[in-house]
Amino acid sequence: MDKKKQLIEQIKVVINTLEKDYSSELNSGILQLIYKRYKNALDILEKNNDIEGINIIGGIRAYMDSYSDYQNSLLGEMHKAEKLNKELL
């Protein structure tokens, strides 16, 4: 599987995790920002637009600035997505 397809799948994992585990918190705050960025990234990738418009890098840091939940599995999934995004750039 190529890197772009891997990134699309990883972004979907992050979005699904956010929707499943944090649905009540997606209306405001940092989780809303992270969610919007990942939804926008998915839209860009699925429409084959320029991947430089993707803005997901820094989401982990933003999460950590707001929460001290270092063991959250969401962080691992976000890390995978950010790493794939960096590789594509």
mmCIF file of C-alpha atoms in Angstrom:
data_model
loop_
_atom_site.group_PDB
_atom_site.id
_atom_site.type_symbol
_atom_site.label_atom_id
_atom_site.label_comp_id
_atom_site.label_asym_id
_atom_site.label_seq_id
_atom_site.Cartn_x
_atom_site.Cartn_y
_atom_site.Cartn_z
ATOM 1 C CA MET A 1 0.000 0.000 0.000
ATOM 2 C CA ASP A 2 1.380 3.409 -0.855
ATOM 3 C CA LYS A 3 1.963 6.126 1.743
ATOM 4 C CA LYS A 4 -1.023 8.225 0.678
ATOM 5 C CA LYS A 5 -3.431 5.323 1.137
ATOM 6 C CA GLN A 6 -1.816 4.513 4.476
ATOM 7 C CA LEU A 7 -2.272 8.117 5.567
ATOM 8 C CA ILE A 8 -5.935 8.097 4.526
ATOM 9 C CA GLU A 9 -6.542 4.927 6.536
ATOM 10 C CA GLN A 10 -4.671 6.286 9.558
ATOM 11 C CA ILE A 11 -6.618 9.547 9.450
ATOM 12 C CA LYS A 12 -9.837 7.525 9.393
ATOM 13 C CA VAL A 13 -8.656 5.635 12.491
ATOM 14 C CA VAL A 14 -8.057 8.917 14.335
ATOM 15 C CA ILE A 15 -11.423 10.350 13.248
ATOM 16 C CA ASN A 16 -13.261 7.183 14.280
ATOM 17 C CA THR A 17 -11.532 7.184 17.672
ATOM 18 C CA LEU A 18 -12.450 10.821 18.236
ATOM 19 C CA GLU A 19 -16.075 10.224 17.213
ATOM 20 C CA LYS A 20 -16.387 7.076 19.315
ATOM 21 C CA ASP A 21 -14.560 8.068 22.488
ATOM 22 C CA TYR A 22 -14.921 11.858 22.555
ATOM 23 C CA SER A 23 -18.213 12.621 20.817
ATOM 24 C CA SER A 24 -19.421 14.831 23.681
ATOM 25 C CA GLU A 25 -16.202 16.890 23.596
ATOM 26 C CA LEU A 26 -16.078 17.558 19.838
ATOM 27 C CA ASN A 27 -18.192 20.702 20.057
ATOM 28 C CA SER A 28 -15.532 22.896 21.617
ATOM 29 C CA GLY A 29 -11.945 23.069 22.745
ATOM 30 C CA ILE A 30 -8.808 21.471 21.451
ATOM 31 C CA LEU A 31 -10.472 18.178 20.512
ATOM 32 C CA GLN A 32 -12.788 20.077 18.186
ATOM 33 C CA LEU A 33 -9.785 21.712 16.521
ATOM 34 C CA ILE A 34 -7.985 18.389 16.132
ATOM 35 C CA TYR A 35 -11.151 16.755 14.778
ATOM 36 C CA LYS A 36 -11.701 19.532 12.229
ATOM 37 C CA ARG A 37 -8.090 19.313 11.063
ATOM 38 C CA TYR A 38 -8.313 15.564 10.539
ATOM 39 C CA LYS A 39 -11.669 15.828 8.737
ATOM 40 C CA ASN A 40 -10.201 18.521 6.478
ATOM 41 C CA ALA A 41 -7.104 16.393 5.825
ATOM 42 C CA LEU A 42 -9.276 13.440 4.835
ATOM 43 C CA ASP A 43 -11.284 15.648 2.496
ATOM 44 C CA ILE A 44 -8.100 16.968 0.849
ATOM 45 C CA LEU A 45 -6.667 13.479 0.374
ATOM 46 C CA GLU A 46 -9.883 11.974 -0.980
ATOM 47 C CA LYS A 47 -10.269 14.793 -3.497
ATOM 48 C CA ASN A 48 -6.620 14.430 -4.568
ATOM 49 C CA ASN A 49 -5.877 18.035 -3.703
ATOM 50 C CA ASP A 50 -2.418 19.321 -2.821
ATOM 51 C CA ILE A 51 -1.290 17.518 0.336
ATOM 52 C CA GLU A 52 0.545 20.608 1.523
ATOM 53 C CA GLY A 53 -2.886 21.891 2.586
ATOM 54 C CA ILE A 54 -3.034 19.225 5.290
ATOM 55 C CA ASN A 55 -2.552 20.653 8.766
ATOM 56 C CA ILE A 56 -2.426 17.763 11.240
ATOM 57 C CA ILE A 57 1.154 18.110 12.429
ATOM 58 C CA GLY A 58 1.198 19.521 15.941
ATOM 59 C CA GLY A 59 -2.028 17.863 17.023
ATOM 60 C CA ILE A 60 -0.243 15.710 19.580
ATOM 61 C CA ARG A 61 1.419 18.722 21.146
ATOM 62 C CA ALA A 62 -1.886 20.603 21.225
ATOM 63 C CA TYR A 63 -3.544 17.641 22.936
ATOM 64 C CA MET A 64 -0.748 17.357 25.478
ATOM 65 C CA ASP A 65 -0.928 21.086 26.254
ATOM 66 C CA SER A 66 -4.594 20.640 27.169
ATOM 67 C CA TYR A 67 -4.589 17.184 28.766
ATOM 68 C CA SER A 68 -1.986 15.270 30.742
ATOM 69 C CA ASP A 69 -3.188 11.888 29.542
ATOM 70 C CA TYR A 70 0.119 10.521 28.292
ATOM 71 C CA GLN A 71 -1.175 6.942 28.101
ATOM 72 C CA ASN A 72 -4.076 7.736 25.765
ATOM 73 C CA SER A 73 -4.100 5.427 22.732
ATOM 74 C CA LEU A 74 -5.339 8.338 20.602
ATOM 75 C CA LEU A 75 -1.857 9.860 20.856
ATOM 76 C CA GLY A 76 -0.292 6.783 19.290
ATOM 77 C CA GLU A 77 -2.730 6.876 16.389
ATOM 78 C CA MET A 78 -2.137 10.599 15.882
ATOM 79 C CA HIS A 79 1.623 9.983 15.936
ATOM 80 C CA LYS A 80 1.301 7.411 13.153
ATOM 81 C CA ALA A 81 -0.712 9.867 11.046
ATOM 82 C CA GLU A 82 1.715 12.735 11.624
ATOM 83 C CA LYS A 83 4.670 10.507 10.752
ATOM 84 C CA LEU A 84 3.049 9.392 7.478
ATOM 85 C CA ASN A 85 2.177 12.991 6.666
ATOM 86 C CA LYS A 86 5.804 14.079 7.197
ATOM 87 C CA GLU A 87 6.999 11.242 4.953
ATOM 88 C CA LEU A 88 4.696 12.376 2.151
ATOM 89 C CA LEU A 89 5.891 15.954 2.387
#
